[in-house]
Amino acid sequence: MKSKNNIQRIVKSLVLASTLGLSSVVSAGEVEVLHFWTSGGEAKSAAALKELLEAKGHQWRDFAVAGGGGDAAMTVLKSRAVAGNPPTAAQVKGPSIQEWGNEGVLANVSAVAAEGDWDNLLPSVVANVMKYEGDYVAAPVNVHRVNWLWANPAVFEQAGAALPNTWDEFFDAADKIKAAGLIPFAHGGQPWQDFTVFESIVLGTGGADLYNKVFVELDEASMKSDGMKKSFEILRRLNDYTDAGSPGRDWNVATGMVIEGKAAMQVMGDWAKGEFTNAGKMPGKDFVCMAAPGTADAFTFNIDSFIFFDQSDSGARDAQNALAATIMEPEFQQVFNVAKGSIPARLNMPREPFDACALTSMDDFVKTAETGGLVPSVAHGMAAYSAVAGAMSDVVTKFFNSDMSAEDAVAAYVTNVMEAKASL
Ligand code: BGC
């Protein structure tokens, strides 16, 4: 496996570096936490964890690496590991947890999990991702839903447009909004954001069935299907409805355009809601959350979690265990998720503190788990190993930023993905 080999190299260097005396400088009772929550709403959410941990008498050393989607943070994490100095905990999720687990560098927090009854408090779809060979090596903070459309109702009213439930309706509305001199589609042109939009388009075009076949099962025939071609065509059309400032724009800046009424809509996971609420906006009044076009019966899940690195110092280990326990406590799961826009990973949490968007999410999470509409977000590292997801994302971004035809995009997509699959 290519990505595994990368990590193996990193870990070899890590062992070498620690024999040279470059081991972690985390002191007793301290946790150094690497994460990528740097926008307004995200920083507020991360602060909740810091405060609760410090209330237990431990110290939090913040290591925030800016960059939505976490690509930059993962690069920094690998180089920290290479330097023989991994943090105490890092925001890592999905199949990557297994990649790190394969190297034997993770701490086993099963004793904390047993004490906290995690097996009974987590849905099995969540618990399984947190375990490596049957032991807990990670703790989940939330469940984000990715297939959302965020809209500013005042902009729609001004343009005489209706909120869209399908992609045809989306483009009808977009034409009206554009004619009114406003930006229909707030988008940040970064590969992970292009891919976030594309996965929702595929879901809306071919349902959970096509989604699973092309993103999870890597089924070649499905990758060549009309549904994929149509999905690329829809992505292409979006180019006409965003603005000249889109390339390179951060996701939260794009959300800000919707908040301020400069743009009408954004397709983004519900961390965007953290920006609306952080700006004092009310769902249903100042902004609308609705399923991305054609995806009301589906739920793309994205579970944030922290992995824990082995500690030799017992004080650091105690602090690390306290962090793991705190993450699963009801108080943290509530305060954090209200601010973050997500829903708790922990079951049976009170509903009252959560707004209408979160309540829809909670209900749909349960419903889609039964109907088969619950799918892992590929753009957010939940569905495929990073090498495969990267191969997909490369084609999507190249297509979106060139005049490549949808047919050529499908062909390039199949070649890239099959190559990456073969290298695993
Ligand atoms: C993470 C979220 C984060 C978002 C933007 C997602 O991949 O799961 O927690 O807010 O990226 O950085």
Short mmCIF file of C-alpha atoms and ligand atoms in Angstrom, two decimals, residues 36-37 42 68-69 91 93 144 192 251 271 302 304 340 380, ligand 1:
data_model
loop_
_atom_site.label_atom_id
_atom_site.label_comp_id
_atom_site.label_asym_id
_atom_site.label_seq_id
_atom_site.Cartn_x
_atom_site.Cartn_y
_atom_site.Cartn_z
CA PHE A 36 -7.20 22.42 11.74
CA TRP A 37 -10.04 24.35 13.33
CA GLU A 42 -14.27 26.26 14.51
CA GLY A 68 -9.84 23.81 5.42
CA GLY A 69 -10.30 20.07 4.97
CA GLN A 91 -7.36 15.44 14.39
CA LYS A 93 -10.36 10.55 10.80
CA HIS A 144 -20.90 16.29 10.28
CA TRP A 192 -11.07 19.80 -1.41
CA TRP A 251 -14.44 28.01 2.53
CA TRP A 271 -19.24 23.31 9.66
CA ASN A 302 -17.96 12.97 8.10
CA ASP A 304 -14.15 14.18 13.23
CA LYS A 340 -19.48 23.46 15.36
CA HIS A 380 -13.55 14.29 3.77
C1 BGC B 1 -13.65 18.68 8.97
C2 BGC B 1 -14.35 19.77 9.73
C3 BGC B 1 -13.79 21.11 9.31
C4 BGC B 1 -13.84 21.26 7.80
C5 BGC B 1 -13.24 22.58 7.30
C6 BGC B 1 -13.70 18.95 7.49
O1 BGC B 1 -12.97 17.96 6.81
O2 BGC B 1 -14.23 17.45 9.23
O3 BGC B 1 -14.23 19.62 11.11
O4 BGC B 1 -14.52 22.13 9.95
O5 BGC B 1 -13.14 20.21 7.18
O6 BGC B 1 -11.91 22.65 7.64
#
